[in-house]
XYZ file of N, CA and C in Angstrom:
753
model
N -29.319 -0.612 3.333
C -28.346 -0.834 4.400
C -27.102 0.020 4.140
N -26.583 0.681 5.191
C -25.433 1.559 5.044
C -24.198 0.761 4.681
N -23.320 1.377 3.883
C -22.052 0.739 3.536
C -21.218 0.548 4.794
N -20.389 -0.502 4.783
C -19.650 -0.896 5.985
C -18.705 0.190 6.491
N -18.159 1.004 5.593
C -17.193 2.032 5.994
C -17.736 3.433 5.727
N -19.046 3.571 5.758
C -19.691 4.842 5.439
C -19.158 5.977 6.301
N -18.809 7.089 5.647
C -18.387 8.277 6.357
C -16.918 8.343 6.696
N -16.163 7.285 6.424
C -14.739 7.288 6.745
C -13.943 7.948 5.623
N -12.745 8.414 5.971
C -11.855 9.077 5.021
C -10.580 8.252 4.900
N -10.204 7.937 3.668
C -9.038 7.106 3.420
C -8.025 7.827 2.549
N -6.755 7.621 2.845
C -5.650 8.040 1.992
C -4.999 6.783 1.435
N -4.931 6.682 0.108
C -4.278 5.543 -0.539
C -3.119 6.083 -1.357
N -1.902 5.658 -1.045
C -0.749 6.119 -1.818
C -0.512 5.192 -3.008
N 0.066 5.754 -4.051
C 0.263 4.972 -5.265
C -1.046 4.448 -5.809
N -2.077 5.295 -5.766
C -3.441 4.825 -6.041
C -3.854 4.905 -7.502
N -3.014 5.459 -8.350
C -3.433 5.669 -9.732
C -3.546 4.380 -10.521
N -2.786 3.350 -10.120
C -2.738 2.120 -10.912
C -2.741 0.890 -10.011
N -2.971 -0.247 -10.626
C -2.759 -1.541 -9.989
C -3.514 -1.764 -8.700
N -2.802 -2.294 -7.700
C -3.414 -2.635 -6.417
C -3.928 -1.387 -5.711
N -3.191 -0.288 -5.799
C -3.650 0.947 -5.162
C -4.966 1.428 -5.739
N -5.114 1.353 -7.045
C -6.360 1.779 -7.697
C -7.516 0.878 -7.278
N -7.278 -0.437 -7.276
C -8.327 -1.371 -6.863
C -8.724 -1.141 -5.412
N -7.753 -0.813 -4.572
C -8.036 -0.552 -3.159
C -8.867 0.712 -2.990
N -8.505 1.770 -3.694
C -9.280 3.010 -3.610
C -10.714 2.780 -4.074
N -10.878 2.024 -5.153
C -12.225 1.706 -5.638
C -13.020 0.938 -4.585
N -12.392 -0.046 -3.977
C -13.078 -0.873 -2.984
C -13.498 -0.037 -1.775
N -12.615 0.811 -1.296
C -12.939 1.632 -0.131
C -14.043 2.635 -0.461
N -14.003 3.193 -1.661
C -15.057 4.131 -2.068
C -16.398 3.431 -2.159
N -16.405 2.241 -2.743
C -17.652 1.481 -2.859
C -18.196 1.090 -1.496
N -17.308 1.061 -0.491
C -17.715 0.691 0.866
C -18.059 1.895 1.722
N -18.041 3.098 1.114
C -18.504 4.287 1.815
C -17.464 5.340 2.127
N -16.196 5.119 1.753
C -15.131 6.053 2.108
C -15.010 7.217 1.129
N -14.696 8.393 1.666
C -14.109 9.452 0.873
C -12.633 9.101 0.706
N -12.033 9.474 -0.434
C -10.683 8.984 -0.718
C -9.765 10.096 -1.211
N -8.582 10.183 -0.585
C -7.486 10.992 -1.096
C -6.603 10.072 -1.926
N -6.453 10.390 -3.193
C -5.741 9.556 -4.160
C -4.342 10.128 -4.373
N -3.345 9.493 -3.776
C -1.972 9.950 -3.996
C -1.398 9.314 -5.256
N -0.636 10.114 -5.999
C 0.039 9.611 -7.193
C 1.376 10.328 -7.310
N 2.269 9.790 -8.141
C 3.564 10.430 -8.362
C 3.633 11.080 -9.737
N 3.423 10.293 -10.790
C 3.519 10.866 -12.138
C 2.385 10.422 -13.060
N 1.272 9.971 -12.475
C 0.135 9.499 -13.281
C -1.088 10.364 -13.002
N -0.964 11.658 -13.293
C -2.028 12.606 -12.948
C -3.347 12.272 -13.632
N -3.291 11.927 -14.908
C -4.529 11.649 -15.640
C -5.242 10.425 -15.061
N -4.472 9.374 -14.756
C -5.072 8.176 -14.172
C -5.647 8.466 -12.788
N -4.964 9.310 -12.016
C -5.457 9.663 -10.685
C -6.764 10.438 -10.775
N -6.847 11.358 -11.718
C -8.071 12.146 -11.869
C -9.238 11.271 -12.343
N -8.951 10.312 -13.219
C -10.027 9.421 -13.668
C -10.527 8.554 -12.526
N -9.614 8.161 -11.627
C -10.034 7.398 -10.445
C -10.904 8.260 -9.540
N -10.537 9.513 -9.358
C -11.359 10.408 -8.540
C -12.769 10.519 -9.113
N -12.871 10.555 -10.433
C -14.191 10.610 -11.065
C -14.998 9.358 -10.735
N -14.337 8.206 -10.713
C -15.017 6.957 -10.340
C -15.508 7.013 -8.904
N -14.652 7.520 -8.011
C -15.024 7.609 -6.600
C -16.232 8.523 -6.425
N -16.217 9.648 -7.110
C -17.338 10.588 -7.000
C -18.633 9.976 -7.535
N -18.490 9.056 -8.484
C -19.674 8.371 -9.016
C -20.364 7.531 -7.952
N -19.620 7.153 -6.897
C -20.218 6.436 -5.756
C -20.863 7.405 -4.766
N -20.808 8.699 -5.076
C -21.357 9.690 -4.162
C -20.406 10.084 -3.061
N -19.122 9.761 -3.230
C -18.126 10.068 -2.231
C -17.224 11.199 -2.704
N -16.566 11.859 -1.775
C -15.602 12.890 -2.119
C -14.274 12.249 -2.514
N -13.549 12.921 -3.406
C -12.242 12.414 -3.822
C -11.374 13.576 -4.248
N -10.077 13.465 -3.962
C -9.106 14.465 -4.397
C -7.813 13.754 -4.770
N -7.192 14.178 -5.865
C -5.904 13.638 -6.285
C -4.797 14.525 -5.736
N -3.783 13.899 -5.112
C -2.690 14.642 -4.491
C -1.364 14.064 -4.963
N -0.575 14.895 -5.631
C 0.727 14.439 -6.115
C 1.739 14.460 -4.971
N 2.651 13.491 -4.978
C 3.703 13.485 -3.971
C 4.530 12.227 -4.015
N 5.777 12.348 -3.576
C 6.685 11.203 -3.460
C 6.756 10.793 -1.996
N 6.291 9.598 -1.680
C 6.088 9.205 -0.289
C 7.373 8.985 0.499
N 8.512 8.836 -0.180
C 9.768 8.602 0.522
C 10.534 9.860 0.869
N 10.021 11.029 0.475
C 10.707 12.296 0.715
C 9.938 13.113 1.755
N 10.554 13.411 2.898
C 9.831 14.120 3.957
C 9.175 15.415 3.502
N 9.880 16.237 2.724
C 9.283 17.505 2.287
C 8.063 17.277 1.404
N 8.142 16.260 0.543
C 7.017 15.962 -0.335
C 5.818 15.458 0.466
N 6.078 14.649 1.486
C 4.982 14.166 2.335
C 4.356 15.326 3.101
N 5.186 16.267 3.546
C 4.645 17.469 4.198
C 3.696 18.212 3.253
N 4.099 18.351 1.997
C 3.259 19.028 1.010
C 1.968 18.254 0.755
N 2.073 16.928 0.714
C 0.878 16.099 0.538
C -0.141 16.374 1.628
N 0.334 16.402 2.873
C -0.599 16.573 3.990
C -1.127 18.003 4.079
N -0.328 18.966 3.650
C -0.840 20.339 3.594
C -2.013 20.416 2.630
N -1.891 19.749 1.480
C -2.986 19.714 0.516
C -4.161 18.895 1.045
N -3.856 17.777 1.685
C -4.905 16.905 2.224
C -5.785 17.646 3.226
N -5.146 18.448 4.084
C -5.907 19.157 5.116
C -6.815 20.244 4.552
N -6.590 20.628 3.303
C -7.500 21.583 2.665
C -8.849 20.940 2.345
N -8.873 19.615 2.265
C -10.075 18.912 1.831
C -10.717 18.059 2.932
N -9.895 17.577 3.875
C -10.403 16.675 4.909
C -9.867 17.098 6.272
N -10.721 17.006 7.283
C -10.317 17.374 8.639
C -9.716 16.208 9.398
N -9.970 14.986 8.914
C -9.465 13.821 9.637
C -9.168 12.701 8.644
N -8.487 11.680 9.152
C -8.242 10.458 8.400
C -8.642 9.266 9.259
N -9.241 8.272 8.626
C -9.593 7.041 9.323
C -8.786 5.846 8.821
N -8.346 5.904 7.575
C -7.645 4.777 6.959
C -6.472 5.325 6.140
N -5.297 4.730 6.334
C -4.142 5.010 5.488
C -3.693 3.697 4.873
N -3.570 3.669 3.555
C -3.028 2.501 2.865
C -1.712 2.923 2.211
N -0.610 2.461 2.782
C 0.718 2.788 2.277
C 1.075 1.770 1.199
N 0.739 2.117 -0.027
C 0.850 1.179 -1.148
C 1.968 1.541 -2.128
N 2.278 2.828 -2.265
C 3.281 3.251 -3.245
C 4.608 2.539 -2.984
N 5.250 2.093 -4.058
C 6.508 1.352 -3.915
C 7.368 1.581 -5.147
N 8.661 1.337 -4.973
C 9.586 1.446 -6.089
C 10.796 0.575 -5.777
N 11.722 0.515 -6.714
C 12.912 -0.277 -6.471
C 13.688 -0.547 -7.735
N 14.765 -1.292 -7.585
C 15.657 -1.620 -8.679
C 15.763 -3.132 -8.786
N 15.497 -3.658 -9.956
C 15.558 -5.104 -10.184
C 16.924 -5.468 -10.767
N 17.869 -5.751 -9.886
C 19.223 -6.132 -10.277
C 19.772 -7.097 -9.232
N 20.789 -7.875 -9.585
C 21.438 -8.709 -8.578
C 21.930 -7.852 -7.413
N 21.808 -8.365 -6.220
C 22.178 -7.612 -5.029
C 23.638 -7.170 -5.066
N 24.529 -8.013 -5.599
C 25.954 -7.677 -5.614
C 26.263 -6.520 -6.566
N 25.319 -6.155 -7.422
C 25.517 -5.044 -8.348
C 24.917 -3.739 -7.850
N 24.321 -3.766 -6.671
C 23.609 -2.592 -6.161
C 24.558 -1.591 -5.509
N 24.087 -0.345 -5.389
C 24.854 0.737 -4.785
C 24.106 1.313 -3.579
N 24.792 2.208 -2.875
C 24.153 2.884 -1.749
C 22.933 3.680 -2.206
N 23.019 4.284 -3.381
C 21.874 5.020 -3.922
C 20.682 4.097 -4.101
N 20.897 2.893 -4.630
C 19.809 1.921 -4.791
C 19.213 1.543 -3.439
N 20.082 1.339 -2.455
C 19.631 0.952 -1.105
C 18.718 2.027 -0.522
N 19.173 3.255 -0.610
C 18.373 4.346 -0.048
C 17.053 4.501 -0.788
N 17.085 4.368 -2.092
C 15.867 4.487 -2.893
C 14.839 3.454 -2.443
N 15.252 2.202 -2.343
C 14.325 1.139 -1.937
C 13.825 1.349 -0.522
N 14.732 1.594 0.410
C 14.348 1.713 1.824
C 13.471 2.935 2.069
N 13.802 4.045 1.443
C 13.051 5.262 1.716
C 11.652 5.213 1.112
N 11.531 4.665 -0.090
C 10.213 4.618 -0.738
C 9.338 3.517 -0.164
N 9.931 2.373 0.145
C 9.130 1.206 0.527
C 8.945 1.035 2.024
N 9.861 1.560 2.835
C 9.758 1.369 4.284
C 9.613 2.689 5.036
N 10.552 3.601 4.828
C 10.483 4.892 5.528
C 9.146 5.584 5.290
N 8.591 5.418 4.106
C 7.315 6.076 3.774
C 6.236 5.786 4.805
N 6.185 4.559 5.300
C 5.154 4.207 6.284
C 5.293 5.064 7.535
N 6.530 5.283 7.966
C 6.742 6.094 9.163
C 6.431 7.562 8.906
N 6.838 8.071 7.737
C 6.534 9.457 7.397
C 5.031 9.701 7.353
N 4.310 8.809 6.698
C 2.861 8.956 6.597
C 2.214 8.917 7.985
N 2.674 7.992 8.814
C 2.110 7.859 10.161
C 2.372 9.106 10.989
N 3.610 9.600 10.968
C 3.944 10.797 11.731
C 3.068 11.980 11.341
N 2.934 12.212 10.039
C 2.163 13.364 9.581
C 0.677 13.186 9.826
N 0.216 11.957 9.840
C -1.223 11.691 9.967
C -1.713 11.677 11.401
N -0.829 11.466 12.357
C -1.280 11.259 13.737
C -2.260 12.314 14.239
N -2.032 13.606 13.996
C -3.001 14.591 14.489
C -4.370 14.493 13.818
N -4.447 13.806 12.678
C -5.693 13.709 11.922
C -6.418 12.394 12.133
N -5.774 11.429 12.772
C -6.361 10.092 12.852
C -7.558 10.068 13.790
N -8.662 9.529 13.287
C -9.868 9.405 14.084
C -9.832 8.180 14.982
N -10.841 8.017 15.830
C -10.918 6.834 16.691
C -10.957 5.554 15.859
N -10.266 4.542 16.317
C -10.244 3.240 15.646
C -9.688 3.342 14.232
N -8.670 4.177 14.043
C -8.056 4.352 12.732
C -7.279 3.105 12.330
N -7.116 2.934 11.033
C -6.388 1.782 10.484
C -5.265 2.274 9.572
N -4.092 1.698 9.769
C -2.954 1.931 8.878
C -2.560 0.579 8.298
N -2.532 0.495 6.978
C -2.244 -0.783 6.322
C -1.145 -0.563 5.291
N -0.079 -1.340 5.411
C 1.051 -1.251 4.492
C 1.033 -2.449 3.553
N 1.493 -2.236 2.327
C 1.495 -3.295 1.329
C 2.902 -3.873 1.171
N 3.012 -5.172 1.419
C 4.293 -5.867 1.299
C 4.211 -6.887 0.172
N 5.201 -7.773 0.122
C 5.232 -8.804 -0.917
C 5.945 -10.035 -0.369
N 5.816 -11.136 -1.091
C 6.435 -12.377 -0.644
C 7.954 -12.288 -0.619
N 8.530 -11.294 -1.325
C 9.967 -11.105 -1.312
C 10.516 -10.686 0.034
N 9.646 -10.302 0.958
C 10.095 -9.981 2.309
C 10.553 -11.226 3.054
N 10.063 -12.394 2.649
C 10.373 -13.646 3.329
C 11.101 -14.645 2.448
N 11.067 -14.447 1.139
C 11.619 -15.422 0.203
C 12.662 -14.760 -0.691
N 13.682 -15.518 -1.053
C 14.692 -15.006 -1.982
C 14.161 -15.097 -3.403
N 14.218 -13.975 -4.119
C 13.725 -13.916 -5.491
C 14.792 -13.258 -6.352
N 15.081 -13.773 -7.540
C 16.125 -13.210 -8.388
C 15.905 -11.722 -8.682
N 16.958 -10.939 -8.479
C 16.894 -9.523 -8.778
C 16.077 -8.684 -7.816
N 15.613 -9.291 -6.722
C 14.663 -8.633 -5.825
C 15.280 -8.348 -4.451
N 16.603 -8.499 -4.339
C 17.238 -8.460 -3.020
C 16.994 -7.199 -2.233
N 17.242 -6.039 -2.816
C 17.060 -4.797 -2.075
C 15.587 -4.489 -1.857
N 14.750 -4.796 -2.831
C 13.316 -4.563 -2.651
C 12.786 -5.486 -1.543
N 13.198 -6.754 -1.588
C 12.777 -7.689 -0.549
C 13.221 -7.240 0.828
N 14.454 -6.747 0.930
C 14.952 -6.257 2.217
C 14.131 -5.067 2.698
N 13.761 -4.193 1.773
C 12.950 -3.035 2.160
C 11.554 -3.454 2.607
N 11.014 -4.489 1.993
C 9.697 -4.982 2.407
C 9.768 -5.676 3.765
N 10.871 -6.379 4.025
C 11.053 -6.982 5.349
C 11.154 -5.887 6.410
N 11.880 -4.798 6.081
C 11.962 -3.669 7.007
C 10.595 -3.045 7.232
N 9.811 -2.953 6.167
C 8.456 -2.414 6.271
C 7.613 -3.228 7.247
N 7.681 -4.549 7.144
C 6.892 -5.398 8.032
C 7.337 -5.256 9.481
N 8.651 -5.144 9.717
C 9.151 -4.943 11.078
C 8.702 -3.590 11.623
N 8.764 -2.576 10.794
C 8.327 -1.243 11.200
C 6.842 -1.239 11.544
N 6.037 -1.933 10.749
C 4.593 -1.997 11.018
C 4.319 -2.631 12.379
N 5.083 -3.656 12.725
C 4.895 -4.283 14.043
C 5.228 -3.307 15.168
N 6.319 -2.536 14.985
C 6.681 -1.553 16.005
C 5.604 -0.478 16.144
N 5.089 -0.004 15.015
C 4.036 1.008 15.059
C 2.762 0.457 15.680
N 2.457 -0.808 15.403
C 1.269 -1.430 16.000
C 1.366 -1.447 17.518
N 2.564 -1.729 18.013
C 2.764 -1.756 19.466
C 2.663 -0.353 20.065
N 3.242 0.617 19.381
C 3.257 1.977 19.907
C 1.887 2.660 19.840
N 1.150 2.406 18.765
C -0.097 3.131 18.533
C -1.340 2.383 18.995
N -1.182 1.106 19.332
C -2.324 0.319 19.793
C -3.089 0.965 20.931
N -2.414 1.488 21.962
C -3.149 2.120 23.061
C -3.946 3.353 22.648
N -3.618 3.929 21.500
C -4.349 5.088 21.008
C -5.551 4.695 20.152
N -5.763 3.396 19.985
C -6.879 2.929 19.179
C -6.550 2.764 17.715
N -5.279 2.958 17.352
C -4.850 2.833 15.959
C -4.335 1.418 15.718
N -4.823 0.786 14.677
C -4.396 -0.566 14.328
C -3.506 -0.502 13.091
N -2.358 -1.181 13.146
C -1.391 -1.171 12.044
C -1.156 -2.600 11.590
N -1.408 -2.867 10.333
C -1.236 -4.205 9.781
C -0.615 -4.130 8.391
N -0.255 -5.295 7.866
C 0.377 -5.402 6.556
C -0.402 -6.418 5.725
N -0.568 -6.126 4.451
C -1.077 -7.102 3.494
C 0.068 -7.456 2.551
N 0.411 -8.726 2.496
C 1.493 -9.207 1.634
C 0.881 -9.982 0.475
N 1.067 -9.442 -0.728
C 0.429 -10.029 -1.906
C 1.359 -10.990 -2.624
N 0.742 -11.981 -3.251
C 1.462 -12.897 -4.116
C 1.725 -12.258 -5.468
N 1.837 -13.061 -6.502
C 2.162 -12.572 -7.841
C 0.886 -12.037 -8.503
N 0.843 -10.714 -8.670
C -0.301 -10.058 -9.290
C 0.166 -9.439 -10.605
N -0.550 -9.674 -11.672
C -0.140 -9.186 -12.989
C -0.568 -7.734 -13.172
N 0.201 -6.820 -12.582
C -0.028 -5.389 -12.716
C 1.029 -4.793 -13.644
N 0.950 -3.484 -13.868
C 1.957 -2.808 -14.683
C 3.357 -2.996 -14.106
N 3.447 -3.033 -12.773
C 4.762 -3.175 -12.137
C 5.431 -4.493 -12.513
N 4.649 -5.537 -12.692
C 5.225 -6.844 -13.013
C 5.874 -6.859 -14.390
N 5.470 -5.932 -15.246
C 6.045 -5.872 -16.591
C 7.535 -5.575 -16.566
N 8.033 -4.994 -15.454
C 9.451 -4.665 -15.349
C 10.294 -5.869 -14.922
N 9.651 -6.955 -14.512
C 10.385 -8.143 -14.101
C 10.827 -8.916 -15.343
N 12.123 -9.198 -15.485
C 12.571 -9.944 -16.665
C 12.018 -11.362 -16.722
N 11.638 -11.905 -15.565
C 11.087 -13.270 -15.506
C 9.576 -13.253 -15.262
N 8.894 -12.216 -15.783
C 7.450 -12.062 -15.558
C 6.669 -13.318 -15.919
N 6.882 -13.856 -17.104
C 6.110 -15.020 -17.550
C 6.372 -16.224 -16.656
N 7.613 -16.382 -16.231
C 7.957 -17.490 -15.334
C 7.248 -17.347 -13.995
N 7.200 -16.110 -13.467
C 6.526 -15.873 -12.197
C 5.033 -16.188 -12.293
N 4.400 -15.727 -13.362
C 2.970 -15.981 -13.535
C 2.688 -17.465 -13.707
N 3.545 -18.154 -14.464
C 3.344 -19.585 -14.674
C 3.541 -20.367 -13.381
N 4.550 -19.966 -12.607
C 4.794 -20.636 -11.336
C 3.627 -20.441 -10.384
N 3.100 -19.205 -10.347
C 1.952 -18.946 -9.483
C 0.751 -19.781 -9.910
N 0.484 -19.798 -11.200
C -0.669 -20.549 -11.711
C -0.553 -22.031 -11.386
N 0.670 -22.540 -11.378
C 0.902 -23.960 -11.139
C 0.810 -24.313 -9.661
N 1.227 -23.395 -8.792
C 1.408 -23.741 -7.379
C 0.345 -23.197 -6.439
N -0.484 -22.253 -6.880
C -1.482 -21.669 -5.980
C -2.723 -22.554 -5.939
N -2.973 -23.237 -4.835
C -4.094 -24.179 -4.793
C -5.464 -23.525 -4.891
N -5.569 -22.235 -4.579
C -6.877 -21.576 -4.622
C -7.232 -21.055 -6.008
N -6.309 -21.147 -6.953
C -6.629 -20.685 -8.302
C -5.422 -20.125 -9.015
N -5.456 -20.086 -10.328
C -4.285 -19.714 -11.110
C -4.026 -18.225 -11.234
N -4.978 -17.372 -10.843
C -4.831 -15.929 -11.053
C -5.147 -15.181 -9.762
N -4.259 -14.260 -9.403
C -4.482 -13.351 -8.279
C -4.652 -11.953 -8.847
N -5.751 -11.298 -8.531
C -6.058 -9.994 -9.113
C -5.836 -8.870 -8.094
N -5.677 -7.636 -8.578
C -5.609 -6.506 -7.649
C -6.837 -6.423 -6.746
N -7.977 -6.824 -7.273
C -9.208 -6.789 -6.463
C -9.139 -7.769 -5.296
N -8.479 -8.908 -5.485
C -8.310 -9.856 -4.385
C -7.520 -9.221 -3.239
N -6.492 -8.489 -3.591
C -5.665 -7.834 -2.573
C -6.439 -6.695 -1.918
N -7.167 -5.924 -2.718
C -7.986 -4.841 -2.176
C -9.022 -5.370 -1.193
N -9.561 -6.532 -1.465
C -10.540 -7.129 -0.553
C -9.931 -7.417 0.814
N -8.659 -7.813 0.823
C -7.991 -8.081 2.097
C -7.789 -6.790 2.889
N -7.437 -5.708 2.192
C -7.316 -4.416 2.853
C -8.658 -4.023 3.474
N -9.705 -4.194 2.707
C -11.060 -3.888 3.188
C -11.381 -4.669 4.463
N -11.056 -5.948 4.486
C -11.328 -6.775 5.671
C -10.665 -6.193 6.911
N -9.432 -5.732 6.770
C -8.701 -5.192 7.919
C -9.248 -3.838 8.365
N -10.048 -3.191 7.521
C -10.650 -1.903 7.867
C -11.993 -2.043 8.578
N -12.554 -3.232 8.559
C -13.874 -3.429 9.146
C -13.827 -3.349 10.679
N -14.914 -2.936 11.313
C -14.959 -2.904 12.777
C -14.660 -4.262 13.395
N -15.054 -5.327 12.713
C -14.825 -6.682 13.238
C -13.341 -7.046 13.311
N -12.479 -6.247 12.664
C -11.036 -6.529 12.679
C -10.303 -5.694 13.724
N -11.027 -5.148 14.680
C -10.419 -4.202 15.619
C -9.346 -4.823 16.513
N -9.341 -6.138 16.676
C -8.317 -6.780 17.506
C -7.231 -7.449 16.673
N -7.199 -7.164 15.384
C -6.088 -7.609 14.541
C -5.095 -6.459 14.469
N -3.894 -6.669 15.006
C -2.927 -5.586 15.133
C -1.516 -6.147 15.022
N -0.691 -5.522 14.178
C 0.681 -5.975 14.012
C 0.814 -7.259 13.219
N -0.176 -7.536 12.400
C -0.232 -8.809 11.676
C 0.105 -8.591 10.202
N 0.734 -9.597 9.579
C 0.926 -9.602 8.132
C 0.004 -10.641 7.528
N -0.970 -10.170 6.772
C -1.957 -11.035 6.136
C -1.478 -11.358 4.725
N -1.201 -12.625 4.464
C -0.711 -13.056 3.158
C -1.893 -13.385 2.261
N -1.915 -12.756 1.085
C -2.980 -12.986 0.105
C -2.322 -13.536 -1.153
N -2.287 -14.855 -1.265
C -1.571 -15.455 -2.401
C -2.186 -16.762 -2.856
N -3.420 -17.041 -2.435
C -4.079 -18.268 -2.862
C -3.381 -19.547 -2.405
N -2.487 -19.416 -1.426
C -1.754 -20.577 -0.925
C -0.432 -20.840 -1.652
N -0.001 -19.907 -2.498
C 1.238 -20.085 -3.257
C 2.430 -20.360 -2.343
N 2.553 -19.569 -1.261
C 3.740 -19.661 -0.405
C 3.815 -20.951 0.388
N 2.708 -21.659 0.517
C 2.731 -22.909 1.299
C 2.915 -24.133 0.417
N 3.077 -23.912 -0.873
C 3.033 -25.043 -1.808
C 4.397 -25.505 -2.300
N 5.371 -25.482 -1.406
C 6.670 -26.076 -1.721
C 7.555 -25.231 -2.576
């Protein structure tokens, strides 16, 4: 039986590690060729490409910073050397500063907003001429978009902006057959979580409060992205799908 996404081409940003890596693996296993975007993890990106090729799919690693227009232009120039079209974009790359909001500067604000929110618009603009019929654009958010979290103020604000932007893009691009959605993940123990000063507290709180289980993995989040890419999800548009085992509903 053919893989569910056989023959499709996906671009996953921030794909060298964590949720992005798990997502690229899942899409490749489901039949996609994959463009693996990375910023400074070239070796990890190349090893992921080797994994993708092991599934019999094409893969290319492309360096670039998703929040900088010139860098995104360079990414797509390289992408077009390998692929004529795109069917799936996963805007996963993210960055930010973990400090109290009152200690932040304009530079911090721009860094968070440009990398975490503006990137979705830049990727969409550059990709539009390449998007195939029934294309999917999926952005990765977090519970900080809706909840106050210590040291997460600017990142949370950027994720809230990302979700609002995704809704606007869903409305604008829906008539063209393009579906735009967001996956909002709970507490996942990735390399990024190591930078949180309250990492152990976050993991313990999640384990205590998530009714579906004590651990949320990158693969769980990748599975949600996969669901939104399926043909059966063609009428899901402008939605934020929360993947947190029920953590956010548990008081």
